[in-house]
Structure formats: structure tokens, C-alpha cells
mmCIF file of C-alpha atoms and ligand atoms in Angstrom:
data_model
loop_
_atom_site.group_PDB
_atom_site.id
_atom_site.type_symbol
_atom_site.label_atom_id
_atom_site.label_comp_id
_atom_site.label_asym_id
_atom_site.label_seq_id
_atom_site.Cartn_x
_atom_site.Cartn_y
_atom_site.Cartn_z
ATOM 1 C CA MET T 26 -17.874 40.385 -19.040
ATOM 2 C CA ILE T 27 -20.708 39.731 -17.014
ATOM 3 C CA ASP T 28 -20.916 36.434 -18.398
ATOM 4 C CA ARG T 29 -16.861 36.173 -17.299
ATOM 5 C CA ILE T 30 -17.904 36.927 -13.679
ATOM 6 C CA LEU T 31 -20.921 35.133 -13.551
ATOM 7 C CA ARG T 32 -18.398 32.058 -14.820
ATOM 8 C CA VAL T 33 -15.973 33.088 -11.960
ATOM 9 C CA LEU T 34 -18.800 32.932 -9.419
ATOM 10 C CA ILE T 35 -20.583 29.426 -10.201
ATOM 11 C CA CYS T 36 -16.536 27.590 -10.278
ATOM 12 C CA LEU T 37 -16.084 29.011 -6.921
ATOM 13 C CA VAL T 38 -19.373 28.064 -5.650
ATOM 14 C CA LEU T 39 -18.727 24.525 -7.300
ATOM 15 C CA LEU T 40 -14.769 24.206 -6.047
ATOM 16 C CA GLY T 41 -16.713 25.923 -2.289
ATOM 17 C CA ALA T 42 -18.994 22.466 -2.115
ATOM 18 C CA ALA T 43 -16.573 20.032 -2.924
ATOM 19 C CA GLN T 44 -14.294 21.211 -0.746
ATOM 20 C CA ALA T 45 -17.103 21.411 2.162
ATOM 21 C CA HIS T 46 -17.819 17.365 0.781
ATOM 22 C CA ALA T 47 -14.778 16.296 1.322
ATOM 23 C CA GLN T 48 -14.104 17.740 4.732
ATOM 24 C CA GLN T 49 -17.135 16.172 5.858
ATOM 25 C CA TYR T 50 -16.330 13.534 3.523
ATOM 26 C CA PRO T 51 -17.350 10.130 4.808
ATOM 27 C CA SER T 52 -20.999 11.486 6.489
ATOM 28 C CA LYS T 53 -22.805 8.044 5.231
ATOM 29 C CA VAL T 54 -22.190 4.545 4.912
ATOM 30 C CA ILE T 55 -19.610 3.284 1.852
ATOM 31 C CA THR T 56 -20.769 0.576 -0.952
ATOM 32 C CA ILE T 57 -17.673 -1.087 -1.498
ATOM 33 C CA VAL T 58 -18.754 -3.288 -5.324
ATOM 34 C CA VAL T 59 -17.253 -6.810 -5.385
ATOM 35 C CA PRO T 60 -17.520 -8.147 -8.956
ATOM 36 C CA PHE T 61 -17.507 -12.070 -7.733
ATOM 37 C CA ALA T 62 -20.415 -13.883 -5.783
ATOM 38 C CA ALA T 63 -20.298 -13.799 -1.822
ATOM 39 C CA GLY T 64 -18.132 -16.501 0.156
ATOM 40 C CA GLY T 65 -15.701 -16.279 -3.015
ATOM 41 C CA PRO T 66 -11.674 -14.549 -2.235
ATOM 42 C CA THR T 67 -12.597 -11.429 -3.345
ATOM 43 C CA ASP T 68 -15.826 -10.556 -1.526
ATOM 44 C CA THR T 69 -13.817 -12.224 1.696
ATOM 45 C CA VAL T 70 -10.798 -10.102 0.987
ATOM 46 C CA ALA T 71 -13.255 -6.853 0.868
ATOM 47 C CA ARG T 72 -15.197 -7.347 3.748
ATOM 48 C CA ILE T 73 -12.036 -7.990 6.005
ATOM 49 C CA LEU T 74 -10.747 -4.784 4.286
ATOM 50 C CA GLY T 75 -14.563 -3.336 4.922
ATOM 51 C CA LYS T 76 -14.217 -3.761 8.458
ATOM 52 C CA ALA T 77 -10.727 -2.531 8.616
ATOM 53 C CA MET T 78 -11.308 0.779 6.420
ATOM 54 C CA SER T 79 -14.644 1.507 8.539
ATOM 55 C CA SER T 80 -12.577 1.506 11.877
ATOM 56 C CA SER T 81 -9.142 3.893 9.945
ATOM 57 C CA LEU T 82 -12.187 5.958 8.005
ATOM 58 C CA LYS T 83 -14.969 6.178 10.927
ATOM 59 C CA ALA T 84 -17.677 5.147 8.845
ATOM 60 C CA GLN T 85 -20.170 1.853 7.806
ATOM 61 C CA ILE T 86 -18.639 0.105 5.002
ATOM 62 C CA ILE T 87 -21.014 -2.541 3.495
ATOM 63 C CA VAL T 88 -20.177 -4.900 0.545
ATOM 64 C CA GLU T 89 -22.335 -5.545 -2.609
ATOM 65 C CA ASN T 90 -21.999 -8.597 -4.845
ATOM 66 C CA VAL T 91 -23.033 -7.051 -8.616
ATOM 67 C CA LEU T 92 -22.611 -10.343 -10.540
ATOM 68 C CA GLY T 93 -21.863 -11.485 -14.144
ATOM 69 C CA ALA T 94 -19.306 -11.634 -17.040
ATOM 70 C CA GLY T 95 -16.112 -11.837 -15.060
ATOM 71 C CA GLY T 96 -16.362 -8.900 -13.315
ATOM 72 C CA THR T 97 -17.407 -6.333 -16.180
ATOM 73 C CA VAL T 98 -20.765 -5.915 -14.991
ATOM 74 C CA ALA T 99 -19.581 -4.318 -12.041
ATOM 75 C CA ALA T 100 -17.267 -2.627 -13.262
ATOM 76 C CA ALA T 101 -20.049 -0.760 -15.862
ATOM 77 C CA ARG T 102 -22.182 -0.178 -12.498
ATOM 78 C CA VAL T 103 -19.017 1.314 -10.605
ATOM 79 C CA ALA T 104 -17.906 3.658 -14.077
ATOM 80 C CA THR T 105 -21.318 5.444 -13.957
ATOM 81 C CA SER T 106 -22.065 5.357 -10.107
ATOM 82 C CA ALA T 107 -21.726 9.122 -8.232
ATOM 83 C CA PRO T 108 -18.380 9.921 -7.970
ATOM 84 C CA ASP T 109 -18.872 10.788 -4.597
ATOM 85 C CA GLY T 110 -16.785 8.179 -2.713
ATOM 86 C CA TYR T 111 -19.674 6.586 -1.316
ATOM 87 C CA THR T 112 -18.983 3.266 -4.146
ATOM 88 C CA LEU T 113 -16.259 2.328 -4.340
ATOM 89 C CA PHE T 114 -15.113 -0.713 -6.232
ATOM 90 C CA LEU T 115 -12.864 -3.847 -5.371
ATOM 91 C CA HIS T 116 -11.470 -5.851 -8.345
ATOM 92 C CA HIS T 117 -7.796 -8.250 -8.786
ATOM 93 C CA ILE T 118 -6.110 -8.527 -11.576
ATOM 94 C CA GLY T 119 -8.916 -9.378 -13.968
ATOM 95 C CA PHE T 120 -10.083 -5.663 -14.730
ATOM 96 C CA SER T 121 -6.606 -5.697 -16.204
ATOM 97 C CA THR T 122 -6.691 -8.769 -18.601
ATOM 98 C CA ALA T 123 -10.793 -7.741 -19.373
ATOM 99 C CA PRO T 124 -9.824 -4.860 -22.031
ATOM 100 C CA SER T 125 -8.029 -7.616 -24.070
ATOM 101 C CA LEU T 126 -10.331 -10.230 -23.577
ATOM 102 C CA TYR T 127 -13.208 -8.626 -24.188
ATOM 103 C CA ARG T 128 -13.728 -7.429 -27.863
ATOM 104 C CA LYS T 129 -16.155 -4.216 -26.425
ATOM 105 C CA LEU T 130 -16.000 -3.188 -23.013
ATOM 106 C CA PRO T 131 -19.050 -1.011 -21.220
ATOM 107 C CA TYR T 132 -16.679 1.356 -19.936
ATOM 108 C CA ASP T 133 -12.848 2.260 -20.560
ATOM 109 C CA THR T 134 -10.526 0.465 -17.584
ATOM 110 C CA ILE T 135 -8.167 3.885 -17.619
ATOM 111 C CA ARG T 136 -10.680 6.616 -18.219
ATOM 112 C CA ASP T 137 -13.694 5.846 -16.089
ATOM 113 C CA PHE T 138 -11.894 4.908 -12.151
ATOM 114 C CA GLU T 139 -9.984 6.519 -10.180
ATOM 115 C CA PRO T 140 -7.404 4.244 -8.796
ATOM 116 C CA ILE T 141 -6.960 4.703 -4.889
ATOM 117 C CA GLY T 142 -4.590 2.108 -3.791
ATOM 118 C CA LEU T 143 -3.431 -1.778 -4.387
ATOM 119 C CA ILE T 144 -4.586 -4.025 -1.390
ATOM 120 C CA GLY T 145 -2.508 -6.987 -1.677
ATOM 121 C CA ASP T 146 -1.209 -9.809 -3.639
ATOM 122 C CA VAL T 147 -2.324 -13.497 -3.201
ATOM 123 C CA PRO T 148 -0.854 -17.159 -4.866
ATOM 124 C CA MET T 149 -3.432 -19.092 -6.714
ATOM 125 C CA THR T 150 -3.982 -23.023 -5.895
ATOM 126 C CA LEU T 151 -4.356 -25.519 -8.389
ATOM 127 C CA ILE T 152 -6.898 -27.890 -6.421
ATOM 128 C CA ALA T 153 -9.487 -31.023 -7.402
ATOM 129 C CA ARG T 154 -12.125 -32.555 -5.895
ATOM 130 C CA LYS T 155 -11.467 -34.720 -3.345
ATOM 131 C CA ASP T 156 -11.597 -38.487 -5.183
ATOM 132 C CA PHE T 157 -9.873 -37.024 -8.460
ATOM 133 C CA PRO T 158 -7.824 -40.005 -9.627
ATOM 134 C CA ALA T 159 -4.243 -38.482 -9.606
ATOM 135 C CA LYS T 160 -1.616 -37.916 -6.771
ATOM 136 C CA ASP T 161 0.446 -35.492 -8.087
ATOM 137 C CA LEU T 162 0.471 -32.988 -11.212
ATOM 138 C CA ARG T 163 2.524 -35.630 -13.371
ATOM 139 C CA GLU T 164 0.139 -37.821 -12.670
ATOM 140 C CA LEU T 165 -2.863 -35.147 -13.035
ATOM 141 C CA ILE T 166 -1.660 -34.215 -16.665
ATOM 142 C CA THR T 167 -1.440 -37.221 -18.043
ATOM 143 C CA TYR T 168 -4.515 -38.212 -16.499
ATOM 144 C CA VAL T 169 -6.566 -34.933 -17.952
ATOM 145 C CA LYS T 170 -4.608 -35.640 -21.454
ATOM 146 C CA ALA T 171 -5.671 -38.784 -21.416
ATOM 147 C CA HIS T 172 -9.718 -38.062 -20.328
ATOM 148 C CA LYS T 173 -9.821 -34.773 -21.509
ATOM 149 C CA GLU T 174 -13.442 -35.194 -22.894
ATOM 150 C CA LYS T 175 -14.857 -36.381 -19.737
ATOM 151 C CA ILE T 176 -13.347 -33.353 -17.318
ATOM 152 C CA ASN T 177 -14.800 -29.590 -16.276
ATOM 153 C CA PHE T 178 -12.307 -27.195 -15.098
ATOM 154 C CA ALA T 179 -14.808 -24.535 -13.343
ATOM 155 C CA ASN T 180 -14.175 -20.576 -13.528
ATOM 156 C CA ALA T 181 -15.659 -17.435 -12.602
ATOM 157 C CA GLY T 182 -15.833 -16.462 -16.084
ATOM 158 C CA LEU T 183 -14.139 -14.863 -18.989
ATOM 159 C CA GLY T 184 -11.721 -12.064 -17.011
ATOM 160 C CA ALA T 185 -11.771 -13.878 -13.389
ATOM 161 C CA ALA T 186 -8.382 -14.741 -12.163
ATOM 162 C CA SER T 187 -9.157 -18.632 -12.353
ATOM 163 C CA HIS T 188 -9.967 -18.188 -15.837
ATOM 164 C CA LEU T 189 -6.729 -16.702 -16.386
ATOM 165 C CA CYS T 190 -4.827 -19.032 -14.116
ATOM 166 C CA GLY T 191 -6.801 -22.426 -16.524
ATOM 167 C CA MET T 192 -5.856 -21.195 -19.579
ATOM 168 C CA LEU T 193 -2.297 -20.821 -18.582
ATOM 169 C CA PHE T 194 -2.576 -24.211 -17.547
ATOM 170 C CA MET T 195 -4.682 -25.607 -20.765
ATOM 171 C CA THR T 196 -1.639 -23.732 -22.492
ATOM 172 C CA ALA T 197 1.169 -24.995 -20.707
ATOM 173 C CA ILE T 198 -0.314 -28.378 -21.122
ATOM 174 C CA GLN T 199 -1.404 -27.887 -24.548
ATOM 175 C CA THR T 200 -5.084 -29.332 -23.847
ATOM 176 C CA GLU T 201 -8.288 -27.605 -24.118
ATOM 177 C CA LEU T 202 -10.364 -28.926 -21.960
ATOM 178 C CA THR T 203 -14.717 -27.761 -21.016
ATOM 179 C CA THR T 204 -14.771 -24.692 -18.970
ATOM 180 C CA ILE T 205 -17.688 -24.075 -16.075
ATOM 181 C CA PRO T 206 -18.553 -20.808 -15.712
ATOM 182 C CA TYR T 207 -19.720 -19.778 -12.222
ATOM 183 C CA ASN T 208 -20.129 -16.285 -10.709
ATOM 184 C CA GLY T 209 -17.582 -16.308 -8.582
ATOM 185 C CA THR T 210 -15.156 -19.147 -7.056
ATOM 186 C CA GLY T 211 -17.527 -19.077 -4.378
ATOM 187 C CA PRO T 212 -20.229 -21.071 -5.878
ATOM 188 C CA ALA T 213 -17.872 -23.122 -7.760
ATOM 189 C CA MET T 214 -16.281 -24.346 -4.170
ATOM 190 C CA ASN T 215 -19.647 -25.659 -3.419
ATOM 191 C CA ASP T 216 -19.569 -27.632 -6.741
ATOM 192 C CA LEU T 217 -16.035 -29.093 -6.552
ATOM 193 C CA LEU T 218 -16.605 -30.079 -2.633
ATOM 194 C CA GLY T 219 -19.551 -31.661 -3.498
ATOM 195 C CA GLY T 220 -18.289 -33.946 -6.429
ATOM 196 C CA ARG T 221 -19.902 -31.605 -9.336
ATOM 197 C CA VAL T 222 -17.124 -30.259 -11.399
ATOM 198 C CA ASP T 223 -13.166 -31.725 -11.270
ATOM 199 C CA PHE T 224 -10.740 -28.902 -11.095
ATOM 200 C CA MET T 225 -10.078 -25.382 -10.928
ATOM 201 C CA CYS T 226 -7.230 -23.234 -9.812
ATOM 202 C CA ASP T 227 -8.266 -20.177 -7.335
ATOM 203 C CA GLN T 228 -6.962 -18.312 -4.762
ATOM 204 C CA THR T 229 -5.533 -19.484 -1.594
ATOM 205 C CA THR T 230 -8.030 -16.945 0.271
ATOM 206 C CA ASN T 231 -10.675 -19.628 -0.834
ATOM 207 C CA THR T 232 -8.793 -22.610 -1.057
ATOM 208 C CA THR T 233 -6.423 -22.826 2.468
ATOM 209 C CA SER T 234 -9.175 -24.245 4.757
ATOM 210 C CA GLN T 235 -10.259 -26.631 2.439
ATOM 211 C CA ILE T 236 -6.553 -27.845 1.468
ATOM 212 C CA LYS T 237 -5.981 -28.077 5.350
ATOM 213 C CA ALA T 238 -9.212 -30.151 5.575
ATOM 214 C CA GLY T 239 -8.229 -32.750 3.440
ATOM 215 C CA LYS T 240 -11.651 -31.420 1.517
ATOM 216 C CA VAL T 241 -10.590 -31.316 -1.946
ATOM 217 C CA LYS T 242 -6.637 -32.269 -3.668
ATOM 218 C CA VAL T 243 -3.740 -29.656 -4.665
ATOM 219 C CA TYR T 244 -1.602 -30.104 -6.916
ATOM 220 C CA GLY T 245 0.899 -27.048 -6.736
ATOM 221 C CA VAL T 246 0.698 -23.206 -6.045
ATOM 222 C CA THR T 247 1.220 -20.508 -8.294
ATOM 223 C CA THR T 248 3.854 -18.526 -7.177
ATOM 224 C CA LYS T 249 7.545 -18.561 -7.843
ATOM 225 C CA THR T 250 8.031 -19.848 -4.013
ATOM 226 C CA ARG T 251 6.022 -21.984 -1.948
ATOM 227 C CA VAL T 252 3.393 -20.035 0.560
ATOM 228 C CA ALA T 253 3.948 -19.439 4.007
ATOM 229 C CA SER T 254 0.509 -21.065 4.981
ATOM 230 C CA LEU T 255 1.076 -24.115 2.639
ATOM 231 C CA PRO T 256 4.830 -25.195 3.451
ATOM 232 C CA ASN T 257 3.667 -28.378 2.086
ATOM 233 C CA VAL T 258 2.179 -27.737 -1.147
ATOM 234 C CA PRO T 259 4.730 -27.781 -3.730
ATOM 235 C CA THR T 260 5.115 -24.749 -6.086
ATOM 236 C CA LEU T 261 3.343 -25.556 -10.122
ATOM 237 C CA GLN T 262 7.511 -25.246 -11.346
ATOM 238 C CA GLU T 263 8.768 -27.374 -8.736
ATOM 239 C CA ALA T 264 6.387 -29.750 -9.558
ATOM 240 C CA GLY T 265 6.741 -30.102 -13.404
ATOM 241 C CA LEU T 266 5.561 -26.850 -15.049
ATOM 242 C CA PRO T 267 8.324 -24.614 -15.773
ATOM 243 C CA GLY T 268 7.809 -21.306 -15.740
ATOM 244 C CA PHE T 269 4.212 -21.519 -14.654
ATOM 245 C CA GLU T 270 3.129 -17.992 -12.530
ATOM 246 C CA VAL T 271 0.392 -16.168 -11.991
ATOM 247 C CA ALA T 272 -0.509 -14.468 -8.410
ATOM 248 C CA VAL T 273 -3.203 -12.477 -8.349
ATOM 249 C CA TRP T 274 -3.059 -7.927 -7.149
ATOM 250 C CA GLN T 275 -6.551 -6.361 -5.770
ATOM 251 C CA GLY T 276 -6.873 -3.202 -6.736
ATOM 252 C CA LEU T 277 -9.552 -0.470 -5.168
ATOM 253 C CA TYR T 278 -10.722 2.138 -7.199
ATOM 254 C CA ALA T 279 -13.707 4.948 -7.150
ATOM 255 C CA PRO T 280 -15.832 6.490 -10.403
ATOM 256 C CA LYS T 281 -13.516 9.128 -11.873
ATOM 257 C CA GLY T 282 -14.159 12.069 -10.870
ATOM 258 C CA THR T 283 -14.471 11.680 -8.042
ATOM 259 C CA PRO T 284 -12.800 14.378 -5.600
ATOM 260 C CA LYS T 285 -9.095 14.364 -5.030
ATOM 261 C CA ALA T 286 -9.487 15.159 -1.402
ATOM 262 C CA VAL T 287 -11.979 12.245 -0.987
ATOM 263 C CA VAL T 288 -9.321 10.229 -2.995
ATOM 264 C CA ASP T 289 -6.831 11.188 -0.942
ATOM 265 C CA LYS T 290 -9.053 10.381 2.108
ATOM 266 C CA LEU T 291 -9.645 6.582 1.129
ATOM 267 C CA ALA T 292 -5.523 6.276 -0.034
ATOM 268 C CA LYS T 293 -5.328 7.250 4.101
ATOM 269 C CA GLY T 294 -7.694 4.490 5.105
ATOM 270 C CA LEU T 295 -6.518 1.924 3.163
ATOM 271 C CA GLN T 296 -3.118 1.945 4.000
ATOM 272 C CA GLU T 297 -4.439 2.401 7.997
ATOM 273 C CA ALA T 298 -6.561 -0.708 7.292
ATOM 274 C CA LEU T 299 -3.694 -2.861 5.881
ATOM 275 C CA ALA T 300 -1.654 -1.996 8.588
ATOM 276 C CA ASP T 301 -4.325 -3.224 11.040
ATOM 277 C CA PRO T 302 -2.897 -5.812 13.004
ATOM 278 C CA SER T 303 -6.185 -8.283 12.753
ATOM 279 C CA LEU T 304 -6.117 -6.909 9.043
ATOM 280 C CA LYS T 305 -2.619 -8.868 8.671
ATOM 281 C CA GLN T 306 -3.082 -11.685 10.567
ATOM 282 C CA ARG T 307 -6.094 -12.615 8.578
ATOM 283 C CA PHE T 308 -4.339 -12.260 5.429
ATOM 284 C CA ALA T 309 -1.376 -13.948 6.509
ATOM 285 C CA GLU T 310 -3.686 -16.856 6.963
ATOM 286 C CA LEU T 311 -5.079 -16.665 4.076
ATOM 287 C CA GLY T 312 -1.776 -16.687 2.019
ATOM 288 C CA THR T 313 -2.191 -12.820 1.355
ATOM 289 C CA GLU T 314 0.412 -10.506 1.335
ATOM 290 C CA PRO T 315 -0.918 -6.704 1.844
ATOM 291 C CA SER T 316 0.329 -4.048 0.152
ATOM 292 C CA PRO T 317 3.350 -1.647 1.184
ATOM 293 C CA LYS T 318 2.551 1.579 2.169
ATOM 294 C CA LYS T 319 3.848 2.916 -0.754
ATOM 295 C CA ASN T 320 1.665 0.891 -3.006
ATOM 296 C CA ALA T 321 -1.455 1.696 -1.387
ATOM 297 C CA THR T 322 -1.310 4.808 -3.532
ATOM 298 C CA PRO T 323 -3.298 6.290 -6.185
ATOM 299 C CA GLU T 324 0.052 6.509 -8.558
ATOM 300 C CA ALA T 325 0.852 2.924 -7.639
ATOM 301 C CA LEU T 326 -2.153 1.793 -8.754
ATOM 302 C CA ARG T 327 -2.485 3.695 -11.964
ATOM 303 C CA ALA T 328 0.988 2.740 -13.071
ATOM 304 C CA HIS T 329 0.760 -1.280 -11.875
ATOM 305 C CA LEU T 330 -2.488 -1.200 -13.821
ATOM 306 C CA LYS T 331 -1.412 0.541 -16.713
ATOM 307 C CA ALA T 332 1.733 -2.366 -16.430
ATOM 308 C CA GLU T 333 -0.262 -5.002 -16.323
ATOM 309 C CA ILE T 334 -3.058 -4.112 -19.012
ATOM 310 C CA ALA T 335 0.380 -4.178 -20.968
ATOM 311 C CA LYS T 336 2.125 -7.028 -19.909
ATOM 312 C CA TRP T 337 -1.207 -9.255 -20.387
ATOM 313 C CA ALA T 338 -2.593 -8.337 -23.875
ATOM 314 C CA PRO T 339 0.048 -9.917 -25.893
ATOM 315 C CA ILE T 340 -0.084 -12.747 -23.822
ATOM 316 C CA ILE T 341 -4.055 -13.582 -24.341
ATOM 317 C CA LYS T 342 -3.468 -12.313 -27.557
ATOM 318 C CA LYS T 343 -1.597 -15.448 -28.224
ATOM 319 C CA ALA T 344 -3.859 -17.626 -26.510
ATOM 320 C CA GLY T 345 -6.704 -16.460 -29.016
ATOM 321 C CA VAL T 346 -9.351 -16.369 -26.586
ATOM 322 C CA TYR T 347 -11.962 -13.971 -26.842
ATOM 323 C CA ALA T 348 -15.567 -12.886 -25.856
ATOM 324 C CA ASP T 349 -18.310 -10.249 -28.288
HETATM 325 N N1 LIG C 14 -11.292 -16.184 -7.322
HETATM 326 C C1 LIG C 14 -12.478 -15.916 -8.512
HETATM 327 C C2 LIG C 14 -11.589 -15.513 -9.978
HETATM 328 O O1 LIG C 14 -11.402 -16.086 -10.130
HETATM 329 C C3 LIG C 14 -13.413 -14.840 -8.010
HETATM 330 C C4 LIG C 14 -14.394 -14.514 -7.273
HETATM 331 O O2 LIG C 14 -14.884 -15.452 -6.619
HETATM 332 O O3 LIG C 14 -13.808 -14.009 -5.905
HETATM 333 O O4 LIG C 14 -10.957 -14.463 -10.401
#
């Protein structure tokens, strides 16, 4: 009997502490962990979002880049962080492809995280170094097939969106190329601009300004329709690859066990940030569509993540790409 009373009392104390924590939250700096290098598209989105969320949550938000293994090193780090709402994780479509690409992951994608909400969708572009000898997609495909041993295709590691897009491209043109993995497409872009790699697929977040400045060649966008910020760039479907489609979605997560009241505060802060006019303008310039309020919720992200894991599993299995 005394034992039971003691247990009830402990539960009440813990509940009270959790409620007090949620009420005071946030009272210190929040870190958003980004699984790719600074200067790349995921990092850029995190910094724009972090700024807007720091206004909506009235807290300081910083970004930490945790690199390696296509984003899985960062995911493992967040999975074991304190579930107190002060460590968040911003990842993209790669979070849903990793369970199929990696034979063994050091975390469980569904069990170890609390989804907060969807952030947005962003198209990718197929781009090459400025002096790449092909003026359009058809010429690119012919050239690549004829010189495949000499051509390098950059990506941000197995599990990155650039890897997924590249894998789909190589499958579509039935040509295997040498891929060069980086810790993010920020550094890969530097090498592309310097002519040290030939081409890559990357989010418009990172490529729009380089395309507009004529510093890289562009062969198409990966979405079904053209992108408003790049109206003269054809879709890859129009340019000659029927059915080719991939858009990058991004989500915000906390470690499993983060109190529901904290997750709800974060979701509200996310929704407010996505409605912020300066965020919307920056996102539009970079070709990113912010998620509508109904999708910037834990339920919507949870459902989307599960659906994407199920969608990509058979495609990746068919492509036969794995890491140990
Ligand atoms: N765009 C990269 C990717 O391929 C990631 C990044 O550097 O943000 O997923």
C-alpha cells in the first residue's frame, strides 16, 4: 500500500516538473541540428527558419552542422540528445530513404523521434560546370553515355537528396557514373564552380543564384511543373526524361520523449514562422514552397514520413543501392 502511494507521489512530482518545464519553455538557447555542411541548402533553410522561429518562440536559436554518412550521423546524435526541446533536428527526404539505403542504422526513424511539422517543399535542378560541353538535356545524355568513365557526379553522400536524384537520373539514362560524395552540396557547389567536378543534382535553394548568375549550366528542374523563380528552365520531363520527378520535403523533429506540451509549442512556433512575410519572401526567391499550416503539425509529418519510407523502399530496392 505504502509502495503504491509512493509511486503515485513520484508520478505526480514528475508530471508537475514536466508541466513546469513546458510552461517555462523556452528559457535557453535552442539548437537546430543540420545533417549537412554550412552553406548548403538544408543549412540555408535551417538558418532562415531559425531566424523566424526565434521571433515566434522568443528564444535564441542556433544551427549546428553535424556531418557524415548522408545525414545519419546527425540523426543518431539527435536520437540520443536530451528530450527537452532544446535540441531539434531539421532533415529532408533523406530521412525517409535512409532506412532502405542503410542495412543498419544507429537509430530508429519512427521510434526515436517526435515529429514537429513539415517545413516546405523544394525542387531540385540538374546542373553542370559552366563549360560542360552539352547545351541541353539530350546532348548531356549523349555526352555522358559516350564519356562515362571520365565524368564525375557530385552528391552529399548516400541518403542525401542529391544522391537520390542522381541515382534516379543514372537509372533513367541506364548509365552508371563515378559519384563523388561530399558532406553537403555547399562544398560540392564550390568544386563545381571551380570545375573540379562535372555535374550534380541539387535543391534550388543552393542553385538559383548560381544559375541566374550564369556560373553553372542548368538542364532542368526535377518537378512536374516549372519553377516560378526559374521560369526559363524546362522540367526534366519536358526536356526528355518522361516521368522523372523528385521534390525535396523538409521536416522538423525533436528526440523521442520530448513533452507533448513542448512539441505543441514548437509546432505553433513553426506555423507562425512559416507565415512570416520575410521567410515567405526568402523561400520564394529560393524556389521553396512553405508548408501550409495543416501540414506543419506533428500528425502530418508523422504520416508523411511513414508514407515516404514506404514509397521509396521498393524504388531503392530495385536500384540495388545499399551501404553497410
Ligand atoms: N542538398 C544536399 C542533399 O543532397 C544536402 C545539403 O547540403 O543541404 O541532400
